[in-house]
Structure formats: structure tokens, C-alpha cells
Short mmCIF file of C-alpha atoms in Angstrom, two decimals:
data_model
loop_
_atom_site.label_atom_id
_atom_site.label_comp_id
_atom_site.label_asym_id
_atom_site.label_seq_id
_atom_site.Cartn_x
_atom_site.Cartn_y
_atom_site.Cartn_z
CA UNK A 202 143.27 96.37 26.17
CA UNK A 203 143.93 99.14 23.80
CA UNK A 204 147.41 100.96 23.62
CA UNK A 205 146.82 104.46 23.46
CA UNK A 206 149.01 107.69 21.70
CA UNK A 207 149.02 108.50 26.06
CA UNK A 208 150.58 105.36 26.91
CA UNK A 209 153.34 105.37 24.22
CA UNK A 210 154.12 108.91 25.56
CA UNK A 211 154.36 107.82 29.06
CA UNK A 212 156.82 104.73 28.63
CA UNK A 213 158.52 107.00 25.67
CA UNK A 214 159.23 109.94 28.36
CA UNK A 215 160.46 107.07 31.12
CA UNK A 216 163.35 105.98 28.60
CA UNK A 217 164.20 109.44 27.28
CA UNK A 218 164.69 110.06 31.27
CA UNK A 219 166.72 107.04 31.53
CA UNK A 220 168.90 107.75 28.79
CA UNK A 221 169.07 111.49 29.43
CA UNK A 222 167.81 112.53 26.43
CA UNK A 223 164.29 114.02 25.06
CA UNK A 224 161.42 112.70 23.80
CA UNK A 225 161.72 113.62 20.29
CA UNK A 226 165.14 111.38 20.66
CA UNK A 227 162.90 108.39 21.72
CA UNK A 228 159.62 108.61 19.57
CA UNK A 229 157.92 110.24 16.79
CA UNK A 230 154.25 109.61 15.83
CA UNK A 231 154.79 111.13 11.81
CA UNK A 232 157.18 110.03 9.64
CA UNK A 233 160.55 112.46 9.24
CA UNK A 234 162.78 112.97 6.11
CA UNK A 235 165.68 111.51 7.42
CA UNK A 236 164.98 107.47 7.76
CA UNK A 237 163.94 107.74 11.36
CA UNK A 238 161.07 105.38 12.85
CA UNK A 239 158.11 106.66 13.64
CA UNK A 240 155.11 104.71 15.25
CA UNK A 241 151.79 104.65 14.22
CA UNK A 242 148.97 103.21 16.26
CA UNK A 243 145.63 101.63 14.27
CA UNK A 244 143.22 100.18 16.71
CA UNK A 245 144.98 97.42 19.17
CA UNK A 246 148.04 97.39 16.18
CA UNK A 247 151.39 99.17 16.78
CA UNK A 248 153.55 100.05 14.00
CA UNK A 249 157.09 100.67 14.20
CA UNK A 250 157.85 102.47 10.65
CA UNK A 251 160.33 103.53 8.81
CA UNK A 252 159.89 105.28 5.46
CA UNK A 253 162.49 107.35 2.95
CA UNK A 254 162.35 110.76 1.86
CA UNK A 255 159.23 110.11 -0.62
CA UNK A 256 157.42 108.37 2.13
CA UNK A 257 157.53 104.71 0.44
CA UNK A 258 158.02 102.87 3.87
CA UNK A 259 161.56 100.85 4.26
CA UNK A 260 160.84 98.86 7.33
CA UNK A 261 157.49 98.11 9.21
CA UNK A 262 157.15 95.64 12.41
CA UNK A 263 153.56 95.53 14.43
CA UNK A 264 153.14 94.58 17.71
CA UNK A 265 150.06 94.24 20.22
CA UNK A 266 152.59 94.94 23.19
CA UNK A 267 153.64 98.00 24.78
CA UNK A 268 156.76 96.68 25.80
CA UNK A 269 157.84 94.97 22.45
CA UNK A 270 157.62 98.58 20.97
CA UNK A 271 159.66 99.93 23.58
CA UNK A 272 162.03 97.73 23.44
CA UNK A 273 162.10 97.99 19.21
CA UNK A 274 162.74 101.81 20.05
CA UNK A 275 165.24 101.46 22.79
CA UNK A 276 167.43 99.19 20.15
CA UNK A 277 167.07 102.23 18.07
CA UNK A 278 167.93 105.09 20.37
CA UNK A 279 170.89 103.46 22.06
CA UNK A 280 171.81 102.31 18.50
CA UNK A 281 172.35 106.32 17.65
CA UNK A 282 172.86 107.01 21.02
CA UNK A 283 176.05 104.43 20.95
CA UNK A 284 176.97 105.49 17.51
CA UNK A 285 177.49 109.41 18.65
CA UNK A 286 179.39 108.49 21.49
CA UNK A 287 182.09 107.01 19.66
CA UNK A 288 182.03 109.68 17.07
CA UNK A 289 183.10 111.61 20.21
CA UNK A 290 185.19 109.81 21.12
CA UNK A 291 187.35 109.65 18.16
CA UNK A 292 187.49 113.11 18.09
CA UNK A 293 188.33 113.66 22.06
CA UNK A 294 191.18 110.75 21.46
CA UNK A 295 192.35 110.50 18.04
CA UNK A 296 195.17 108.39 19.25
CA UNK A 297 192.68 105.87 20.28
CA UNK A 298 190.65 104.00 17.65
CA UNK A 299 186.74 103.26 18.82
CA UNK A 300 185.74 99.97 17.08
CA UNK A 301 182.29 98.47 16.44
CA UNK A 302 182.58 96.20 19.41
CA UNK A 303 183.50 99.44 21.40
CA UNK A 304 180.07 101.15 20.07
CA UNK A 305 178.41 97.63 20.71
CA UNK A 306 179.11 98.11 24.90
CA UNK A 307 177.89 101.11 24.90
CA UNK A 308 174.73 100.36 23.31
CA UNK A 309 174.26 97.32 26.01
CA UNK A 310 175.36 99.49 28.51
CA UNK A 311 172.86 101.68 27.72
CA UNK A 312 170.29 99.35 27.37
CA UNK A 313 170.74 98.27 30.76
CA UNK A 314 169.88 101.50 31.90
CA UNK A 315 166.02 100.66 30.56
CA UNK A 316 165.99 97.17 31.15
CA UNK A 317 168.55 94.31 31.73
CA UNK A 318 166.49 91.69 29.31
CA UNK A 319 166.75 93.92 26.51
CA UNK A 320 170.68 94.18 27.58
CA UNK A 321 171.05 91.25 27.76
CA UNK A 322 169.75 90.10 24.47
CA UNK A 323 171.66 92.49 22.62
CA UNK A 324 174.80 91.56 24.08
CA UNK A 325 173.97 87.74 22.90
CA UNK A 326 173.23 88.93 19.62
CA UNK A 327 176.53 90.64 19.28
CA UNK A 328 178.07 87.75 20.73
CA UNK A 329 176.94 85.25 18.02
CA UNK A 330 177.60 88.04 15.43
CA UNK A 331 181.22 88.45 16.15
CA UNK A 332 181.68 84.27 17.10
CA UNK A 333 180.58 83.95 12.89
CA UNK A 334 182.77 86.87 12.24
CA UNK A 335 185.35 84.99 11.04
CA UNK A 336 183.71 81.77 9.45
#
């Protein structure tokens, strides 16, 4: 079955709902100047792309499945999403120092909003990346 620009835009405005944010937070279909994915979509191929300022491309992953590009973009959003919040937070608490692993639960926590796989994997990921910390 072929993935259409329709169906992106449909599963890209369910997370931007479930993270309370908008669409052009979740997905772009061009690229931008400022290092953020964009998706392309080439026949039954989905691209997940991210290019520099000149438009020489950094990063590219494609997928045949709706859900593994969601998910690719969900990692993504709550990555910036997470990021922001503890820029916030720094400045609403000086006192209080936000850490990585701080930023790192709220990105889980956010992904659990979308799906508690994804959540779940990230937090595992983190896991084994702070357990080798120290090696």
C-alpha cells in the first residue's frame, strides 16, 4: 500500500495534538535552513532528511512504514520539545540545575504521551547509555 503526503499529515496532526504543539513542530515536507528533518516521500519510500544550510543532506533514513517515520519524528520533536523545557526551567529556577538525565524524562515522558513502545525504548536506550557512562 502506498503512503501518501495525506497520511503523513494525518498521523503528523495526531502527535502535534498529543504533544500540544503544531504541525509545523512535528513535520515538514521541504528542507529548512536550520538542520531540521524534513520528509520526503518517492513512491512506497519514506525519507526522513536532514540537510545543512547549502542543502548537502547530513542524515537520511527510509522506511516503507508509517509508523517507523512517526516514531523517527516523535524522537525528534520530544528531543526539542525536552530540550526547551529545561531551558525553562533553568531560567524559572536558577537555584536548581536541570541535567541531561532530567531532559532525558521528559523526553520519555513525552513520548508516552504518543505511544508507550516508543517510551519505552527510549528510556532503555538512555538506560544503557548512562550504565557505560562511566566505563
Amino acid at each position: 500500500m502506498t503512503i501518501t503526503v495525506s497520511d503523513v499529515m494525518v498521523a503528523a496532526r495526531d502527535m502535534a495534538a498529543k504533544l500540544e504543539v503544531s504541525v509545523r513542530s512535528v513535520i515538514a515536507f521541504s528542507a529548512c535552513s536550520d538542520f531540521s528533518a524534513y520528509v520526503d516521500i518517492d513512491g512506497d519510500d519514506l525519507h526522513w532528511i536532514v540537510a545543512e544550510r547549502a542543502g548537502r543532506e547530513v542524515k537520511r533514513r527510509t522506511t516503507d512504514s508509517l509508523d517507523e517515520l512517526m516514531h523517527w519524528l516523535a524522537v525528534e520533536v520530544t528531543f526539542d520539545m525536552a530540550r526547551a523545557w529545561g531551558m525553562k526551567q533553568r531560567n524559572l529556577f536558577p537555584e536548581r540545575e536541570v541535567t541531561g538525565t532530567d531532559r532525558l524524562a521528559k523526553q520519555v515522558e513525552l513520548l508516552r504521551r504518543l505511544d508507550g513502545s516508543w517510551a519505552a525504548q527510549a528510556q532503555a536506550q538512555h538506560d544503557d547509555a548512562y550504565s557505560h557512562a562511566f566505563d
